[in-house]
mmCIF file of C-alpha atoms and ligand atoms in Angstrom:
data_model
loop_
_atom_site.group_PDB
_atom_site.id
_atom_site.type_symbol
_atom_site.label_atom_id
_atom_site.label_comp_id
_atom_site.label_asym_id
_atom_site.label_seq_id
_atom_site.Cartn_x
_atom_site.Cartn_y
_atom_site.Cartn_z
ATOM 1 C CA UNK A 255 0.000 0.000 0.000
ATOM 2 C CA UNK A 256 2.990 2.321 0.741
ATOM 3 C CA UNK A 257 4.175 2.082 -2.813
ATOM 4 C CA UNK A 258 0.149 3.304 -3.881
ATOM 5 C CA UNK A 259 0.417 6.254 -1.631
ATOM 6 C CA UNK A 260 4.199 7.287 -3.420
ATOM 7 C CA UNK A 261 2.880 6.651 -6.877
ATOM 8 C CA UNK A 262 -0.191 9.018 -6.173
ATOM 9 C CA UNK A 263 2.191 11.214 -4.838
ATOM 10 C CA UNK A 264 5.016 11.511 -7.368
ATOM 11 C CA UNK A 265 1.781 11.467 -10.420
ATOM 12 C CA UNK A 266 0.216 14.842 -8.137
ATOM 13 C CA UNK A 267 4.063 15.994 -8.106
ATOM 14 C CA UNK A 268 4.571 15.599 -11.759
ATOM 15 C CA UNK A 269 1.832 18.429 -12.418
ATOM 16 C CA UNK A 270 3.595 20.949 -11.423
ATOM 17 C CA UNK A 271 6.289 20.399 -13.754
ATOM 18 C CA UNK A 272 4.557 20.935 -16.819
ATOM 19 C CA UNK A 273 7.606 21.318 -19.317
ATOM 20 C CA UNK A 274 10.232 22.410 -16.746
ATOM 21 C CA UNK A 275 11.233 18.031 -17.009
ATOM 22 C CA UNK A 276 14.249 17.037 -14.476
ATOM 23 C CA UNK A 277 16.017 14.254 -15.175
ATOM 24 C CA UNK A 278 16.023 13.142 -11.424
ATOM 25 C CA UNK A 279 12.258 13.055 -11.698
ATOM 26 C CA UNK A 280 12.589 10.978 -14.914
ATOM 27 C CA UNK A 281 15.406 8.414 -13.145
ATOM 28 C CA UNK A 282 12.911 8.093 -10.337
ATOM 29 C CA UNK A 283 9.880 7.781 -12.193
ATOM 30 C CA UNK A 284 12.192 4.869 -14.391
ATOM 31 C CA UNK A 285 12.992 3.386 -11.111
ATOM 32 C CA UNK A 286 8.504 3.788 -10.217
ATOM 33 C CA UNK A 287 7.755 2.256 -13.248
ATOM 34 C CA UNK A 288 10.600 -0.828 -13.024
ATOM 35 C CA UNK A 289 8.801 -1.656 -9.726
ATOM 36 C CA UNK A 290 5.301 -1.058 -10.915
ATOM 37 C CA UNK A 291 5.874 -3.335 -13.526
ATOM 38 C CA UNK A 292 7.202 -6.260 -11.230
ATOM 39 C CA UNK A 293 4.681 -5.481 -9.296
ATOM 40 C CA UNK A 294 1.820 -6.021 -12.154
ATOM 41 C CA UNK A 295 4.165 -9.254 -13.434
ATOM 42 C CA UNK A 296 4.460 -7.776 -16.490
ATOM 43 C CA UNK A 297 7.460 -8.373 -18.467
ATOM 44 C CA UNK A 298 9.143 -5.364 -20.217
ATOM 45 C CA UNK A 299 13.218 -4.917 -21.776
ATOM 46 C CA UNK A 300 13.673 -0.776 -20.776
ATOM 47 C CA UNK A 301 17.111 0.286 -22.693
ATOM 48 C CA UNK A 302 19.453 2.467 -21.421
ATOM 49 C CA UNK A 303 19.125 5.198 -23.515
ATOM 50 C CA UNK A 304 15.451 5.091 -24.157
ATOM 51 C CA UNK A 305 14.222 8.321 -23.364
ATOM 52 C CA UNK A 306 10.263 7.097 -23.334
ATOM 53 C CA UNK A 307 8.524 5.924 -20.104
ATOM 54 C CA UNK A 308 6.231 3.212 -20.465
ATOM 55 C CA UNK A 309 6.933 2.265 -24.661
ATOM 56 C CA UNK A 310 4.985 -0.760 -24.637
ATOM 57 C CA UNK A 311 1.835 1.181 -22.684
ATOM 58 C CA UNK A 312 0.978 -1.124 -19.650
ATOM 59 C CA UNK A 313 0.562 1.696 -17.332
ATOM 60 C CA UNK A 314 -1.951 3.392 -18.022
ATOM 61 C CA UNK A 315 -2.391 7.604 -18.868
ATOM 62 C CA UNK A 316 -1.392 9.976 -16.618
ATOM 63 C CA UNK A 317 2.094 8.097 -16.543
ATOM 64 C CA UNK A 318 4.092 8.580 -19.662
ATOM 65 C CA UNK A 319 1.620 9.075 -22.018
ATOM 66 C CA UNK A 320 -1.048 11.805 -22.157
ATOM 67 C CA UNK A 321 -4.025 11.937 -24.695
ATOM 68 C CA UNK A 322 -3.673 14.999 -26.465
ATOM 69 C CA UNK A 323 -7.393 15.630 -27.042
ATOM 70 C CA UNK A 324 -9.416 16.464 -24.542
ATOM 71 C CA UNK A 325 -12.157 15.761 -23.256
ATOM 72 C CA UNK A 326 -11.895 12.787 -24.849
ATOM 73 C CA UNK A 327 -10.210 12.003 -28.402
ATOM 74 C CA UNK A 328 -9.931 8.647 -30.387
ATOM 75 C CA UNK A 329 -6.626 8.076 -28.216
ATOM 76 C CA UNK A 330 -6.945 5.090 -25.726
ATOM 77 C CA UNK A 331 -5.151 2.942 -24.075
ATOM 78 C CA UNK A 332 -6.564 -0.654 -24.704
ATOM 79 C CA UNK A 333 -6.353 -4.106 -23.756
ATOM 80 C CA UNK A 334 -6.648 -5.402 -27.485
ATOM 81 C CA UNK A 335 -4.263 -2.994 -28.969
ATOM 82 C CA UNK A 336 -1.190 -4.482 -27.597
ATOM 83 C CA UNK A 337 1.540 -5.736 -30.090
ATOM 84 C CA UNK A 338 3.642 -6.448 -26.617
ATOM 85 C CA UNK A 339 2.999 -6.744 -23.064
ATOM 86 C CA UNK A 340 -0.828 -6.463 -21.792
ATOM 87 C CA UNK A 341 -2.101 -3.375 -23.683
ATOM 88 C CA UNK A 342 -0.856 -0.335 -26.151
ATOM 89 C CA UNK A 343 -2.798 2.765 -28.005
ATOM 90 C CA UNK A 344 -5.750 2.553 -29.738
ATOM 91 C CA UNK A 345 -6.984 5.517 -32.568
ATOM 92 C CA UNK A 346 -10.555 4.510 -31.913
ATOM 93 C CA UNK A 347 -13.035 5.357 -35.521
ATOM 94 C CA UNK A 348 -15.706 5.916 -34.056
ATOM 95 C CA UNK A 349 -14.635 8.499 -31.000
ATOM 96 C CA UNK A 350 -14.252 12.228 -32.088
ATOM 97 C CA UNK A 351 -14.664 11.191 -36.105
ATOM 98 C CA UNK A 352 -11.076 8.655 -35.773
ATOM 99 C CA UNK A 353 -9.235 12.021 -34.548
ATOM 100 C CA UNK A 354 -6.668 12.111 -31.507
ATOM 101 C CA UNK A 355 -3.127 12.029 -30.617
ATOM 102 C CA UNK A 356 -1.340 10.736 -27.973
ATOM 103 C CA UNK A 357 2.638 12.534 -26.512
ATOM 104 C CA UNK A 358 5.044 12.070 -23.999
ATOM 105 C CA UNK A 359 7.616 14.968 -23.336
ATOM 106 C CA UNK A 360 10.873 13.801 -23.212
ATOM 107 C CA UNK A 361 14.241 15.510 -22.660
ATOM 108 C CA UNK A 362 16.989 16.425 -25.547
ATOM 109 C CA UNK A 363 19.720 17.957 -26.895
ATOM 110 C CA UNK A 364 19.651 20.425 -29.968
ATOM 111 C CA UNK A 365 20.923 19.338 -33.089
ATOM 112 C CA UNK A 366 20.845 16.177 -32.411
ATOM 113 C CA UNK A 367 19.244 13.028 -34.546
ATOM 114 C CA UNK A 368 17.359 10.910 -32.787
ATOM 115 C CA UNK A 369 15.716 7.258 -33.744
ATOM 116 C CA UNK A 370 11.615 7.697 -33.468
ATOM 117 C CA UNK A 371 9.999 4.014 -33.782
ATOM 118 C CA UNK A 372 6.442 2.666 -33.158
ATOM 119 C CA UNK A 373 4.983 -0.325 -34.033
ATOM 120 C CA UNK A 374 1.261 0.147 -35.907
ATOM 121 C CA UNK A 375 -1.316 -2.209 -37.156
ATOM 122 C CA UNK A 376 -5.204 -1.187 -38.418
ATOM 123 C CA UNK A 377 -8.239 -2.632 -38.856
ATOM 124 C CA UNK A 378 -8.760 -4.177 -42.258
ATOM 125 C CA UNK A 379 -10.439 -2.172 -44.908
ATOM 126 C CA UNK A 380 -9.911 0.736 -47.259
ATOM 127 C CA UNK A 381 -8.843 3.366 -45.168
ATOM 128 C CA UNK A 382 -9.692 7.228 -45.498
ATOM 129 C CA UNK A 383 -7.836 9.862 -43.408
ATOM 130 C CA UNK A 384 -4.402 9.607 -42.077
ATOM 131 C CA UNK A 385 -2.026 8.138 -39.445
ATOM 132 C CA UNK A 386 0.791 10.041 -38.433
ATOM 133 C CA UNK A 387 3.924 10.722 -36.319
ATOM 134 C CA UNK A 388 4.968 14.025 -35.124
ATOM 135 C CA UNK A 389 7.798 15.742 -32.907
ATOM 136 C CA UNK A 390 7.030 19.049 -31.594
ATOM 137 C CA UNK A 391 10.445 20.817 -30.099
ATOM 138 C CA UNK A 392 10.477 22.944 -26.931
ATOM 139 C CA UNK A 393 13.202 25.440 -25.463
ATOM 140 C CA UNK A 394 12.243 26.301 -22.002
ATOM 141 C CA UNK A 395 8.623 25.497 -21.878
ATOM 142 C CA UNK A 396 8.494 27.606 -25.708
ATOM 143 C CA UNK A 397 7.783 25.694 -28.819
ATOM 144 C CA UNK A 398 10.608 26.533 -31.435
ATOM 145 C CA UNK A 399 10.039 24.239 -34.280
ATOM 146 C CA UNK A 400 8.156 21.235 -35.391
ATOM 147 C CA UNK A 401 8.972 17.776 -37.630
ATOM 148 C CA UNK A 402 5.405 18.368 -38.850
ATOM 149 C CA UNK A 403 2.929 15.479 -39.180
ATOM 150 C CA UNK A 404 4.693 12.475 -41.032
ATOM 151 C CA UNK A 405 1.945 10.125 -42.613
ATOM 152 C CA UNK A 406 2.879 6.784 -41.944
ATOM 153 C CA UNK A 407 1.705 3.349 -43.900
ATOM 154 C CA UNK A 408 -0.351 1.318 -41.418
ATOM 155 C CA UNK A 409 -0.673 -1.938 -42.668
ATOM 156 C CA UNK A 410 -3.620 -4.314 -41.870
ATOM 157 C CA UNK A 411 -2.257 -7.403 -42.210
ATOM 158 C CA UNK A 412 0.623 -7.553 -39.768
ATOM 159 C CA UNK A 413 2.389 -5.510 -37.269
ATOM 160 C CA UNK A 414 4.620 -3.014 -38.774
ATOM 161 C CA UNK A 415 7.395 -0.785 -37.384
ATOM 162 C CA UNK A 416 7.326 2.527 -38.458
ATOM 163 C CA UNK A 417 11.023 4.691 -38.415
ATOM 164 C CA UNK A 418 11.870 8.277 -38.159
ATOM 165 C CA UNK A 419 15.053 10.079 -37.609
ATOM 166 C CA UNK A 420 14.065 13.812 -36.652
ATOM 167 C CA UNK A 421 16.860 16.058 -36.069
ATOM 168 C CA UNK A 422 15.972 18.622 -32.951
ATOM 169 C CA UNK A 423 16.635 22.310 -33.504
ATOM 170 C CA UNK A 424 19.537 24.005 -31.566
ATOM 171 C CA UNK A 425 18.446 25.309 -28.814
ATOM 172 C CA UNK A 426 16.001 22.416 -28.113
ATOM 173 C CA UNK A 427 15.340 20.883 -24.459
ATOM 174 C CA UNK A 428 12.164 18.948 -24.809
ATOM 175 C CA UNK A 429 10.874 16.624 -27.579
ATOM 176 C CA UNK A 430 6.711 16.344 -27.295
ATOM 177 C CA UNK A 431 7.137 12.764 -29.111
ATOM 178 C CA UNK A 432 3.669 12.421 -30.656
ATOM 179 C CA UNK A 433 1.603 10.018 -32.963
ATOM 180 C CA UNK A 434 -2.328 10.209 -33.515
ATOM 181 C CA UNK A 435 -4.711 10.291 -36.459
ATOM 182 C CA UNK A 436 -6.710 12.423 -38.593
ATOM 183 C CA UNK A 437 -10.560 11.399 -39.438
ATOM 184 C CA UNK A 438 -9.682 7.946 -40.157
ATOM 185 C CA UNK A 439 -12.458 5.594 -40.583
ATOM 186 C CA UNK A 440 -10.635 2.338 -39.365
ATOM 187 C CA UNK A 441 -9.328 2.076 -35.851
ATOM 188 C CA UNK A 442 -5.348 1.433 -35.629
ATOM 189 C CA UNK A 443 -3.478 -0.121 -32.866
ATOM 190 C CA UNK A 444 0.248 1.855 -31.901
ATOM 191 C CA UNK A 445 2.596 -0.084 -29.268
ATOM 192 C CA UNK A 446 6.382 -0.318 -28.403
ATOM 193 C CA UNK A 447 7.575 3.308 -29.042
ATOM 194 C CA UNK A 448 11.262 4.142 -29.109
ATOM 195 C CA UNK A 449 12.869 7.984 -28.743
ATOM 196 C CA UNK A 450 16.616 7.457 -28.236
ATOM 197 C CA UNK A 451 20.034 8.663 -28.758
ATOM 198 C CA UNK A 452 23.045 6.309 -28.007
ATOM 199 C CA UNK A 453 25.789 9.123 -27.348
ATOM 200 C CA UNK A 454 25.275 10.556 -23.368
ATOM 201 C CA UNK A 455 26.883 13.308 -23.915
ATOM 202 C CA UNK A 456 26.146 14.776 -27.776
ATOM 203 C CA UNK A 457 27.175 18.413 -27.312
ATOM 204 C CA UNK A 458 31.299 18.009 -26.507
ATOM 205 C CA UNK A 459 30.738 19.740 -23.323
ATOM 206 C CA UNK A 460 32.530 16.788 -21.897
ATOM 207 C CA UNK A 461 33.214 12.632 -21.856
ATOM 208 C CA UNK A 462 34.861 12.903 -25.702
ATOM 209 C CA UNK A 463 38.264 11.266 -25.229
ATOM 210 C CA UNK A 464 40.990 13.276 -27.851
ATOM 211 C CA UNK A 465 44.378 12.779 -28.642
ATOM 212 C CA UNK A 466 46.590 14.661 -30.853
ATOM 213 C CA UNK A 467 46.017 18.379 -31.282
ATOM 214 C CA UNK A 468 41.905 17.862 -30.843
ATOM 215 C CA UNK A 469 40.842 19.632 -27.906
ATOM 216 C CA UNK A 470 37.814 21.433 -26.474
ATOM 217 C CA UNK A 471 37.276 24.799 -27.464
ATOM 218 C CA UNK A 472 34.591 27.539 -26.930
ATOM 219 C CA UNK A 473 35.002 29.491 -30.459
ATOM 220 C CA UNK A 474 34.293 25.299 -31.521
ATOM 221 C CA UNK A 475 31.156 25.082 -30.553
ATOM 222 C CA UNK A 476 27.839 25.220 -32.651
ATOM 223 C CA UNK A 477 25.373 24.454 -29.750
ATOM 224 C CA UNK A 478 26.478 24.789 -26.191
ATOM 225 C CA UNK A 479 30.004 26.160 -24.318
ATOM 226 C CA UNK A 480 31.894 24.486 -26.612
ATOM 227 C CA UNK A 481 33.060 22.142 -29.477
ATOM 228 C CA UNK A 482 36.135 20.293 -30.594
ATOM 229 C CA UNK A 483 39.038 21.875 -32.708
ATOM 230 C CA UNK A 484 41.167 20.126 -34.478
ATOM 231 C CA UNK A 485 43.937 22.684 -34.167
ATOM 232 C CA UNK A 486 46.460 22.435 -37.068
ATOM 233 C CA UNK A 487 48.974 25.172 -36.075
ATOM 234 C CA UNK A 488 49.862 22.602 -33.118
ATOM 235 C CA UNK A 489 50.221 20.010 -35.756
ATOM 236 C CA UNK A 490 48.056 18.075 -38.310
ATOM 237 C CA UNK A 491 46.824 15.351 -37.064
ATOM 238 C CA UNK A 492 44.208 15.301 -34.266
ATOM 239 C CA UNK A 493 41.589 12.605 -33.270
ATOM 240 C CA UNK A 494 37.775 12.068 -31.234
ATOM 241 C CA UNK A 495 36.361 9.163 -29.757
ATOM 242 C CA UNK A 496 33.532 8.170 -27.190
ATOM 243 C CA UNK A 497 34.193 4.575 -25.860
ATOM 244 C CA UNK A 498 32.063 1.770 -25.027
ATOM 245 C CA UNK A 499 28.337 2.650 -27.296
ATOM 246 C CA UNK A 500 26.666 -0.515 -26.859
ATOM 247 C CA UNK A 501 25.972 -2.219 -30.628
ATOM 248 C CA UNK A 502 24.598 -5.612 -31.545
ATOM 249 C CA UNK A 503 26.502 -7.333 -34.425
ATOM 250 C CA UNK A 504 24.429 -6.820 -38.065
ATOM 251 C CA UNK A 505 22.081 -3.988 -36.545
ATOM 252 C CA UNK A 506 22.581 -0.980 -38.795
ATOM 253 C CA UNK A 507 22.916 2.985 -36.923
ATOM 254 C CA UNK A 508 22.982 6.613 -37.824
ATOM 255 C CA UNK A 509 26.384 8.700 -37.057
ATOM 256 C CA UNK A 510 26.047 12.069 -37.504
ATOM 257 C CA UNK A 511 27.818 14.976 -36.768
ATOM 258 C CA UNK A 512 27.860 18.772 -37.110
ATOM 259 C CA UNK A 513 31.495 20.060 -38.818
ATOM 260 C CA UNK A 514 32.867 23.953 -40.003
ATOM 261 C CA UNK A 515 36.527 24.392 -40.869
ATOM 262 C CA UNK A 516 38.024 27.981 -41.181
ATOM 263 C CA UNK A 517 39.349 27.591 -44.596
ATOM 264 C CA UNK A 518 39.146 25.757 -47.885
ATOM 265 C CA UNK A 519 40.539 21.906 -47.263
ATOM 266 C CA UNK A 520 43.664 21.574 -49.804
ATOM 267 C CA UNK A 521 45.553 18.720 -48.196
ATOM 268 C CA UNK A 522 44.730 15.904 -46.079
ATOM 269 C CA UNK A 523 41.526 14.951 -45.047
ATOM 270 C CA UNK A 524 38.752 15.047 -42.124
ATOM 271 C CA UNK A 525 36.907 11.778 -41.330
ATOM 272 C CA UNK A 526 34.072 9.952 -39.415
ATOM 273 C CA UNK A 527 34.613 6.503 -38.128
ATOM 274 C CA UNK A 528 33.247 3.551 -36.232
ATOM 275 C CA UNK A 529 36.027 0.849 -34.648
ATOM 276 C CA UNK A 530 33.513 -2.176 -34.007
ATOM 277 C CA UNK A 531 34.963 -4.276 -30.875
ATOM 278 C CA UNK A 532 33.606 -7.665 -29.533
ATOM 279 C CA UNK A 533 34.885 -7.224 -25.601
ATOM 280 C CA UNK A 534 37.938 -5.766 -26.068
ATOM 281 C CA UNK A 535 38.726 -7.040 -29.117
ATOM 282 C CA UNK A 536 38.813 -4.671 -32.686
ATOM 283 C CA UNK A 537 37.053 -6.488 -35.145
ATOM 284 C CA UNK A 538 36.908 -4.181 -38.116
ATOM 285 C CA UNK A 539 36.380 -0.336 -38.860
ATOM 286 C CA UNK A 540 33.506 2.105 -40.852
ATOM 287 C CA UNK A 541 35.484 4.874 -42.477
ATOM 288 C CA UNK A 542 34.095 8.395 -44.372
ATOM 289 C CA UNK A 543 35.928 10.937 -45.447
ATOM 290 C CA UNK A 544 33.645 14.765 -44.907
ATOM 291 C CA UNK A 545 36.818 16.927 -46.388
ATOM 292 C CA UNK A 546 34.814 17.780 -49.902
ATOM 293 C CA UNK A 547 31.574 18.224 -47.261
ATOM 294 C CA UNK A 548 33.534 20.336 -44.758
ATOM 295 C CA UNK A 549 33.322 24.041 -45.937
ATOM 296 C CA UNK A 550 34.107 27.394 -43.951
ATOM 297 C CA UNK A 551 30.723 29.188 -45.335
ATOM 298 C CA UNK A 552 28.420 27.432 -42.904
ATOM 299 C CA UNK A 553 27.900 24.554 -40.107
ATOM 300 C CA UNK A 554 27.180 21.231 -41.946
ATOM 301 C CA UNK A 555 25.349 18.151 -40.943
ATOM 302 C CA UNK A 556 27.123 15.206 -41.549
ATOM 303 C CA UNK A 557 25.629 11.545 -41.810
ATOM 304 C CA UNK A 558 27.062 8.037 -41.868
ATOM 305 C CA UNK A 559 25.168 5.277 -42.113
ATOM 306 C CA UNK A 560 26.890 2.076 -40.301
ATOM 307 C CA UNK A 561 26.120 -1.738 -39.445
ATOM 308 C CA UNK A 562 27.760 -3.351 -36.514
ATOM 309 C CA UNK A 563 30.310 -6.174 -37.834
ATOM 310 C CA UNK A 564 28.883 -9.418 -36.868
ATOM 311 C CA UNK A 565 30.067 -10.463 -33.468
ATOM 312 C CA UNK A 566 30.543 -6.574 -32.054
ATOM 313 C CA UNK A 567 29.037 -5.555 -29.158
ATOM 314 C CA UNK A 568 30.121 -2.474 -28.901
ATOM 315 C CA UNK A 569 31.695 0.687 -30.536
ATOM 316 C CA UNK A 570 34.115 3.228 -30.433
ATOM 317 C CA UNK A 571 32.711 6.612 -32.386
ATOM 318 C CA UNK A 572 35.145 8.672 -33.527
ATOM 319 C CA UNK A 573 36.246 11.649 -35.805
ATOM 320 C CA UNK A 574 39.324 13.251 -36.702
ATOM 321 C CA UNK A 575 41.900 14.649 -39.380
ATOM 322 C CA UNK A 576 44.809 13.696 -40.791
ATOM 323 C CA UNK A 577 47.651 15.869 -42.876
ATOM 324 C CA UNK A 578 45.405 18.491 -42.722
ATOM 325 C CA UNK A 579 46.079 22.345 -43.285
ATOM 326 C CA UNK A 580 42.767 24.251 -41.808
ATOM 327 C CA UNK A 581 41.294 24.327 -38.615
ATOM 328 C CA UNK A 582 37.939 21.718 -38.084
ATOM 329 C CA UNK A 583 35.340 22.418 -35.653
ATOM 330 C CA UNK A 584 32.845 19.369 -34.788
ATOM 331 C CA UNK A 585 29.779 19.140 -32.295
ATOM 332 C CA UNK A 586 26.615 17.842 -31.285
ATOM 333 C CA UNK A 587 27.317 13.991 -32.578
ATOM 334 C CA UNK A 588 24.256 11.748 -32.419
ATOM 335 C CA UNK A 589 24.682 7.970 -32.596
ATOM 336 C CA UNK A 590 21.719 5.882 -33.322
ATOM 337 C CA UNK A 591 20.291 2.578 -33.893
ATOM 338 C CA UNK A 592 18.018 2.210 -37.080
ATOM 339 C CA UNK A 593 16.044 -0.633 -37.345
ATOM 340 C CA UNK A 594 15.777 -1.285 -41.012
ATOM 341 C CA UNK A 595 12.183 -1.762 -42.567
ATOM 342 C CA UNK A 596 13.760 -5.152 -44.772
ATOM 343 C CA UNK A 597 13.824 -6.747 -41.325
ATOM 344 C CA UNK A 598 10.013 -6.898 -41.209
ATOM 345 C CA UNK A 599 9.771 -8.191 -44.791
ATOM 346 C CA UNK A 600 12.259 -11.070 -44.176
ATOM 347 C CA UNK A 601 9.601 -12.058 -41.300
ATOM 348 C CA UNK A 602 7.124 -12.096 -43.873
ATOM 349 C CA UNK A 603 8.783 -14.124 -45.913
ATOM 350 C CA UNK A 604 10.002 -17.083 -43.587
ATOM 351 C CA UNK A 605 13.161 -18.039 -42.324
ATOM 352 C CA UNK A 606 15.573 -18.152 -45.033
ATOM 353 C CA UNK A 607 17.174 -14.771 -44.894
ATOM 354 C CA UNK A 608 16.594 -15.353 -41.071
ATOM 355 C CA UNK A 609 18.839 -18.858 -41.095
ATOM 356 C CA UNK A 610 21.546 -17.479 -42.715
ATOM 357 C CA UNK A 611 22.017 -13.978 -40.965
ATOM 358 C CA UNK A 612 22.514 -16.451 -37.781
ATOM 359 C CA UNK A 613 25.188 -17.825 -38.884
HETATM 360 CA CA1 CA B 4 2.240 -2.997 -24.905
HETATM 361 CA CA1 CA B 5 28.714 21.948 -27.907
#
């Protein structure tokens, strides 16, 4: 009964926060909703990084998730809309003419890219009105920008994840992670959400391990105190990492990275990389070169699409330059994990793509 009485109390707490989110309330309500859901028996994987409470939806509202329309909406949380666990969302047709959304505010970093997943199923039919996913972005309790609504394929025959990669706006504290519908005449079923990021620490204000003539510097930086410099009057070659990102062998991610250098690039070059290791072991390397991308007109988003070497379980993200001549600034690094939309096809299709990627 004592844990009843703290829940109540910590869900009348979280009112007064309103977009002001805390991490410490977010580690404690993580650590609430690991005990709730021992408590209810119910079995759910949380990852480290995940950003969402309650993704597979066996909570209930006034948790994680809050229905965006009020008083009512088509959003509900529903026994028979689970693809996981006990229960997930439901876009009901026939509340508020199949219109409703349901968001969770969650905290991030600007500039950053960040994996968006669902998993969505509707009721068979030919279907009229939309679907969609949607991330509104917040700098102290403001709005300052918006994905918009993304339309997403709902299939009716099978469960089917749905991907993103939105990219917050500097500046940004708060992602309002959202996903509802717009006068649809079929009800669909949502479960199993992902927000995430796999890099702690995106912005270079610390953790980033250097060595040669990389260091942290404040005239670096494109969001935040500061960036890091590759500084080429100390020499020319100058390197980044961040240790230990936690990868599963075949899985495919997104590494990007913001980069300006102070001059035209005329030797050498600036790269992105991924060392793959199994324990401590290297197994292998993902290599791009950004020189022809790096210009000294204006901050540029890079992106790097990796898959973990078989047998890796973890990775080493770095970037650096080598024999170069100009100065290279790089921040706000996002490393992500992309589920790839083939994966739900080879289900479809039976195990023979299945039997060999196990060996
Ligand atoms: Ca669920
Ligand atoms: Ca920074």
């Amino acid at each position: 009964m004592l844990f009843f009485k703290q829940l109540r109390v910590l869900q009348m707490s979280e009112c007064c926060f309103c977009f002001s989110l805390e991490r410490r309330s977010i580690m404690l309500k993580k650590l609430m909703l690991v005990s709730f859901v021992l408590l209810l028996g119910v079995s759910v994987t949380a990852r480290a990084d995940e950003l969402i409470l309650d993704p597979s939806m066996e909570i209930g509202w006034d948790w994680g998730w809050t229905k965006g329309e009020t008083p009512s909406g088509a959003a509900n949380i529903e026994c028979w809309a689970n693809h996981t666990g006990n229960s997930g969302m439901a876009m009901r047709n026939w509340v508020d003419s199949g219109t409703g959304f349901a968001y969770q505010d969650v905290p991030v970093t600007g500039s950053t890219t960040y994996n968006y997943t669902l998993w969505s199923l509707r009721d068979a039919g030919d279907l009229t009105g939309d679907f969609y996913m949607n991330v509104e972005w917040y700098a102290g309790g403001s709005k300052i920008g918006e994905m918009g609504k993304t339309t997403i394929p709902v299939p009716s025959d099978d469960w089917v994840q749905q991907t993103l990669n939105p990219t917050s706006p500097a500046g940004s504290d708060t992602a309002r992670v959202i996903f509802g519908s717009d006068t649809v005449n079929l009800t669909g079923k949502f479960d199993d959400v992902d927000f995430s990021g796999l890099l702690a620490n995106p912005s270079f204000e610390d953790r980033w391990t250097m060595s040669g003539v990389a260091g942290y510097e404040g005239w670096a930086a494109h969001t935040g105190s500061r960036g890091i410099a590759v500084r080429t009057w100390a020499g020319s070659e100058g390197e980044a990492h961040y240790d230990n990102v936690s990868v599963t062998g075949g899985e495919s991610y997104l590494y990007t990275l913001w980069g300006l250098s102070d001059d035209v690039i005329t030797q050498g070059s600036y790269y992105m990389k991924v060392e793959w290791y199994d324990g401590e072991n290297l197994l292998g390397e993902s290599v791009k070169d950004i020189s022809d991308g790096l210009t000294n007109a204006d901050w540029t988003q890079f992106s790097f699409n990796v898959t973990a070497m078989a047998g890796s379980d973890s990775a080493r993200v770095m970037f650096g330059g080598t024999g170069v001549n100009v100065v290279g600034k790089f921040d706000d690094a996002s490393f992500v994990e992309v589920p790839e939309p083939a994966t739900v096809f080879i289900l479809g299709l039976g195990g023979l793509f299945l039997s060999r990627r196990k060996r």
